[in-house]
Coordinates of C-alpha atoms and ligand atoms in Angstrom, one line a residue:
P155 CA -16.4 11.0 23.2
T156 CA -18.4 14.2 22.6
I157 CA -17.6 16.6 19.8
S158 CA -18.7 20.2 19.4
I159 CA -18.2 22.4 16.3
K160 CA -18.9 26.1 16.7
D161 CA -17.5 29.1 14.9
N162 CA -14.8 27.1 13.1
V163 CA -13.6 25.5 16.3
V164 CA -13.8 21.8 16.9
E165 CA -13.7 20.5 20.4
A166 CA -13.6 16.9 21.6
S167 CA -13.7 15.4 25.0
L168 CA -13.4 11.9 26.5
P169 CA -15.7 10.6 29.3
S170 CA -12.5 10.5 31.5
G171 CA -12.3 14.3 31.2
E172 CA -9.5 14.9 28.7
S173 CA -10.2 17.5 25.9
V174 CA -8.7 18.9 22.8
T175 CA -9.6 22.1 20.9
V176 CA -8.7 22.6 17.2
Q177 CA -9.3 25.8 15.1
L178 CA -10.1 25.1 11.5
Y179 CA -7.7 28.0 10.8
G180 CA -4.4 26.2 10.3
A181 CA -6.0 23.1 11.8
T182 CA -4.2 24.5 14.8
V183 CA -4.6 22.7 18.1
T184 CA -5.0 25.5 20.6
S185 CA -5.8 23.6 23.8
W186 CA -5.1 20.1 25.2
K187 CA -6.4 19.5 28.7
C188 CA -5.7 16.5 31.0
N189 CA -7.6 16.4 34.3
G190 CA -8.7 19.9 33.5
Q191 CA -5.1 21.2 33.3
E192 CA -3.9 22.9 30.1
Q193 CA -0.8 21.2 28.6
L194 CA -0.1 23.7 25.8
F195 CA 1.0 27.4 25.8
L196 CA -1.1 29.9 24.1
S197 CA 0.0 33.6 24.1
Q198 CA -2.4 35.9 25.6
K199 CA -2.0 38.1 22.5
A200 CA -2.4 35.2 20.0
H201 CA -4.6 36.2 17.0
L202 CA -7.6 33.8 17.0
D203 CA -9.5 35.5 14.2
G204 CA -7.6 34.1 11.2
S205 CA -5.7 37.3 10.7
K206 CA -2.2 35.8 11.7
P207 CA -0.9 32.3 12.5
I208 CA -1.7 31.4 16.1
R209 CA 1.1 32.1 18.6
G210 CA 0.8 28.9 20.6
G211 CA -0.8 25.5 20.6
I212 CA 0.5 23.3 17.7
P213 CA 0.9 25.4 14.5
L214 CA 1.5 23.1 11.5
V215 CA 4.5 24.0 9.3
F216 CA 4.1 22.8 5.7
P217 CA 5.3 22.8 2.9
V218 CA 8.4 24.6 3.5
R219 CA 10.5 25.9 6.3
S220 CA 13.2 26.6 3.7
I221 CA 14.0 26.2 0.1
P222 CA 14.1 22.8 -1.8
P223 CA 17.7 22.1 -2.8
A224 CA 16.8 22.1 -6.5
V225 CA 15.5 25.7 -6.2
L226 CA 18.3 26.6 -3.9
A227 CA 21.0 25.3 -6.3
K228 CA 19.5 27.3 -9.2
H229 CA 20.0 30.4 -7.1
H230 CA 23.3 29.5 -5.6
N231 CA 24.8 27.8 -8.6
A232 CA 28.3 26.4 -7.8
H233 CA 28.8 27.7 -4.3
A234 CA 26.2 25.5 -2.6
D235 CA 28.4 25.6 0.5
A236 CA 28.0 26.3 4.3
D237 CA 25.9 29.5 3.9
A238 CA 23.7 27.7 1.5
D239 CA 23.4 25.0 4.2
D240 CA 22.5 27.7 6.7
I241 CA 19.9 29.2 4.3
Q242 CA 18.5 25.7 3.8
V243 CA 17.6 25.5 7.4
F244 CA 16.8 29.0 8.5
G245 CA 17.3 31.7 6.0
P246 CA 14.7 33.6 4.0
P247 CA 14.2 32.5 0.4
P248 CA 16.5 34.3 -2.2
P249 CA 14.5 37.0 -4.1
N250 CA 11.9 36.1 -6.7
H251 CA 12.0 32.3 -6.6
A252 CA 9.1 29.8 -6.5
T253 CA 8.6 29.9 -2.7
S254 CA 9.7 33.4 -1.9
S255 CA 6.2 34.6 -1.7
L256 CA 5.2 31.8 0.6
P257 CA 4.7 33.1 4.1
Q258 CA 7.3 32.1 6.7
H259 CA 6.8 28.4 7.6
G260 CA 4.5 27.9 4.6
F261 CA 0.7 28.1 4.1
A262 CA -0.7 25.3 6.1
R263 CA -1.0 27.2 9.4
N264 CA -2.8 30.1 7.9
S265 CA -5.2 28.3 5.6
N266 CA -8.8 27.5 6.4
W267 CA -9.0 23.7 6.7
E268 CA -12.1 21.6 6.6
F269 CA -13.2 19.2 9.3
L270 CA -13.5 15.8 7.8
G271 CA -15.1 14.2 10.8
K272 CA -14.3 12.1 13.8
S273 CA -13.6 8.4 14.2
A274 CA -12.7 6.3 17.1
S275 CA -9.0 5.8 16.4
E276 CA -8.2 2.5 14.6
S277 CA -7.1 0.8 17.9
A278 CA -10.3 1.7 19.7
E279 CA -12.3 0.6 16.6
T280 CA -10.7 -2.8 16.5
A281 CA -11.0 -3.0 20.2
G282 CA -14.8 -2.5 19.9
K283 CA -17.3 0.1 21.2
A284 CA -16.2 0.0 24.8
K285 CA -12.7 1.1 24.0
A286 CA -14.1 3.8 21.6
D287 CA -14.5 6.0 24.6
L288 CA -10.8 5.8 25.3
A289 CA -9.8 7.6 22.1
V290 CA -11.2 10.1 19.6
K291 CA -9.6 10.9 16.3
L292 CA -10.4 14.2 14.5
D293 CA -9.5 14.5 10.8
F294 CA -8.9 17.7 9.0
G295 CA -8.3 18.2 5.2
L296 CA -6.5 20.8 3.0
S297 CA -5.9 20.6 -0.7
H298 CA -4.4 22.7 -3.5
S299 CA -7.9 24.0 -4.6
M300 CA -8.6 25.4 -1.1
L301 CA -5.5 27.6 -1.1
T302 CA -5.4 31.3 -1.9
E303 CA -4.5 32.3 -5.4
E304 CA -1.1 33.6 -4.2
S305 CA -0.2 30.3 -2.4
R306 CA -1.3 28.3 -5.4
K307 CA 1.0 30.4 -7.5
S308 CA 3.9 30.1 -5.1
W309 CA 3.6 26.4 -4.7
P310 CA 1.9 25.1 -7.8
F311 CA 1.7 21.4 -6.8
E312 CA -1.5 19.3 -6.7
F313 CA -1.4 18.0 -3.1
G314 CA -3.9 16.7 -0.5
L315 CA -3.3 16.8 3.2
V316 CA -5.1 14.9 5.9
Y317 CA -4.1 16.0 9.4
S318 CA -5.3 13.7 12.3
V319 CA -5.5 14.8 15.9
T320 CA -6.0 11.8 18.3
L321 CA -6.9 12.3 21.9
T322 CA -6.5 9.4 24.4
K323 CA -6.5 9.4 28.2
D324 CA -2.9 10.6 28.6
T325 CA -1.6 11.2 25.0
L326 CA -2.2 13.5 22.1
E327 CA -1.1 12.5 18.7
T328 CA -0.9 14.6 15.7
S329 CA -0.1 13.1 12.2
L330 CA 0.0 14.3 8.8
Q331 CA -0.7 12.4 5.5
V332 CA 0.6 14.2 2.4
R333 CA -0.6 13.0 -1.0
N334 CA 0.8 14.0 -4.4
E335 CA -2.1 14.2 -6.6
G336 CA -0.4 15.9 -9.5
K337 CA 1.9 14.8 -12.3
Q338 CA 5.1 16.2 -11.0
N339 CA 7.3 15.3 -8.0
F340 CA 7.5 17.9 -5.2
E341 CA 9.7 18.4 -2.2
F342 CA 8.3 19.4 1.2
Q343 CA 9.2 19.8 4.8
V344 CA 6.9 19.5 7.8
L345 CA 7.1 20.6 11.4
M346 CA 4.7 20.3 14.3
H347 CA 5.5 23.5 16.1
T348 CA 4.3 22.4 19.6
Y349 CA 4.3 25.1 22.3
F350 CA 4.5 23.3 25.7
D351 CA 3.1 24.9 28.8
I352 CA 5.9 25.2 31.3
Q353 CA 5.6 26.3 34.9
D354 CA 9.1 27.6 35.1
I355 CA 11.7 27.6 32.2
S356 CA 14.6 27.5 34.7
N357 CA 13.3 24.2 36.0
V358 CA 13.0 22.2 32.7
R359 CA 15.5 20.1 31.0
V360 CA 15.3 18.5 27.5
K361 CA 16.7 14.9 27.4
N362 CA 17.9 12.4 24.9
L363 CA 19.5 15.0 22.7
E364 CA 23.0 14.2 23.9
S365 CA 25.7 13.7 21.2
K366 CA 23.2 14.7 18.5
I367 CA 24.1 17.2 15.8
Y368 CA 22.2 20.5 15.6
A369 CA 22.1 23.6 13.6
D370 CA 22.1 26.7 15.8
K371 CA 20.2 29.7 14.5
T372 CA 21.5 31.9 17.2
R373 CA 25.0 31.1 16.0
N374 CA 24.4 31.7 12.3
G375 CA 23.0 28.2 11.6
S376 CA 26.4 26.6 12.4
S377 CA 26.6 22.9 13.3
H378 CA 27.3 21.7 16.8
T379 CA 27.2 18.5 18.8
E380 CA 25.0 18.4 21.8
T381 CA 27.1 17.6 24.9
S382 CA 24.4 17.8 27.5
A383 CA 22.4 14.8 28.7
A384 CA 19.8 17.2 30.1
L385 CA 19.7 20.5 28.2
A386 CA 18.8 23.6 30.2
I387 CA 17.3 26.6 28.6
T388 CA 19.1 29.8 29.9
E389 CA 19.1 32.0 26.8
E390 CA 17.5 32.4 23.4
T391 CA 17.5 28.8 22.1
D392 CA 16.7 28.0 18.4
R393 CA 18.2 24.7 17.2
V394 CA 17.4 21.9 14.7
Y395 CA 18.5 18.6 16.0
K396 CA 18.9 16.3 13.1
E397 CA 18.6 12.6 12.4
L398 CA 17.3 11.5 15.8
D399 CA 16.3 7.9 16.1
P400 CA 12.4 8.1 16.2
A401 CA 12.3 5.2 18.6
V402 CA 14.0 7.3 21.3
P403 CA 11.5 9.7 23.0
I404 CA 12.5 13.3 23.6
I405 CA 11.7 14.0 27.3
I406 CA 10.9 17.4 28.9
S407 CA 11.6 16.8 32.6
S408 CA 11.5 18.9 35.8
A409 CA 15.0 19.4 37.2
K410 CA 13.9 20.5 40.7
D411 CA 11.4 17.8 41.0
D412 CA 14.0 15.1 40.9
D413 CA 13.9 15.0 37.2
K414 CA 10.2 14.0 37.0
P415 CA 9.3 13.7 33.3
L416 CA 6.7 16.3 32.3
F417 CA 6.3 15.4 28.6
S418 CA 7.5 12.6 26.4
I419 CA 7.4 13.0 22.6
T420 CA 7.7 10.0 20.3
R421 CA 7.8 10.4 16.5
E422 CA 7.2 8.4 13.4
G423 CA 8.7 9.5 10.1
L424 CA 10.0 12.7 11.7
T425 CA 13.8 12.5 12.4
D426 CA 14.3 16.2 13.4
V427 CA 13.5 18.1 16.5
V428 CA 13.5 21.9 16.8
V429 CA 14.0 23.4 20.4
W430 CA 13.0 27.0 20.6
N431 CA 12.6 29.5 23.3
P432 CA 12.6 33.2 22.3
W433 CA 13.9 34.4 25.6
I434 CA 13.7 38.0 26.8
E435 CA 14.4 40.2 23.9
K436 CA 12.7 38.1 21.2
A437 CA 9.7 37.7 23.4
K438 CA 9.4 41.4 23.7
G439 CA 9.9 41.7 19.9
M440 CA 6.9 39.6 19.0
A441 CA 3.7 41.6 18.9
D442 CA 1.5 38.6 19.4
F443 CA 3.6 37.1 22.2
G444 CA 2.2 38.1 25.6
P445 CA 2.8 38.8 28.4
D446 CA 6.5 39.5 27.7
E447 CA 7.6 37.3 30.7
A448 CA 5.7 34.4 29.2
Y449 CA 9.0 33.1 27.7
Q450 CA 9.4 31.5 31.2
N451 CA 6.2 29.6 30.7
M452 CA 6.7 27.9 27.4
L453 CA 9.1 25.8 25.5
C454 CA 8.7 24.7 21.8
V455 CA 10.0 21.1 21.2
E456 CA 8.9 20.5 17.6
A457 CA 8.9 17.2 15.8
G458 CA 9.5 17.5 12.1
A459 CA 11.4 16.7 9.0
V460 CA 13.1 20.1 8.2
S461 CA 16.8 19.4 7.9
G462 CA 16.2 17.6 4.7
W463 CA 13.5 17.3 2.1
Q464 CA 10.8 14.7 1.5
T465 CA 10.5 14.2 -2.2
L466 CA 7.0 12.9 -3.1
E467 CA 6.6 11.3 -6.4
A468 CA 3.4 11.9 -8.4
G469 CA 0.7 9.7 -7.0
E470 CA 2.6 8.8 -3.9
A471 CA 1.7 9.5 -0.2
W472 CA 3.8 10.2 2.9
E473 CA 2.8 10.1 6.6
G474 CA 4.6 11.3 9.7
G475 CA 3.5 12.2 13.2
Q476 CA 4.1 12.7 16.9
S477 CA 2.7 11.3 20.1
I478 CA 3.0 13.3 23.2
K479 CA 2.5 11.8 26.6
S480 CA 1.8 14.3 29.4
R481 CA 2.5 14.5 33.1
L482 CA 3.7 11.0 33.1
Ligands
TA6_1442 O1 10.7 26.8 15.0 C1 11.5 27.8 15.5 C2 11.2 29.1 14.7 O2 11.4 28.9 13.3 C3 12.1 30.2 15.2 O3 13.2 30.4 14.4 C4 11.1 31.3 15.3 O4 11.1 32.0 14.0 C5 9.8 30.6 15.6 O5 9.8 29.5 14.8 C6 8.6 31.5 15.4 O6 8.3 31.6 14.1 P1 6.9 32.3 13.7 O7 6.9 32.3 12.2 O8 5.8 31.5 14.2 O9 7.0 33.7 14.3

């Protein structure tokens, strides 16, 4: 594999031609190419100067997509009921509590990470040098001391993150290791906010969600059961599918091309999947989303752990990740 590092951008490529590009800002994957073809969507108006989270690629959402129950309970006392449940998944934090000043989706995606180096992924290492050209693993680190004063204040826990991006011939893996290096437990959520490049949104279907429960942000966070074996995207879609068996891959397939699979996403330690497309109005409403019609060329299918909370005891570590297979 070859690695290049320039202006806070790390790029790795394999002799077989695949490549991945990662910005140190947010440790955001901004490009993944197979046979020279881009697999991820990146808005033409994305901020690539660190001024705003990147609109596209794979932004990393951590530590919170919503409020830990303990904090929530404090603010909602007795009536921790349906609306509290909705707030837990989508709503803004209540005023002046610990995480209210955290930016939407947490600080990981708008922090400057450090590049820890590359390694042939474990499997290649054990397989010996020859195989080392079949995979390259890039590691990125973020810890409490690297945060802005404001983020440290909002989320005062001693943590350490190692985010690994592994490129092989036909897969891209992203996994996150969270370590609690402090003395107090903390709760966190994580989401890998992957923007897939789609030729035509009317042609894709999302499969293996049937009969799963989801919270629907476009319907007030209310809970529903998925009835479709092949979910079509025909309007603004913003759902958290919960408790999905990680062994079952989520498939993005091409309806018109006799259901040919375009992407397959397998997960470890991440039981939730967010499906998001802003559609026409919301696409127009996002200043960094362009061109407006590009909602037809992207779909977010996001592996994460966001419907519940991971509690990490002092001194403990947690790991979770996704592996995306492309153009199967
Ligand atoms: O993951 C889906 C979602 O939370 C949507 O509700 C929408 O807010 C989207 O992410 C984009 O969020 P962002 O903070 O990147 O603008």
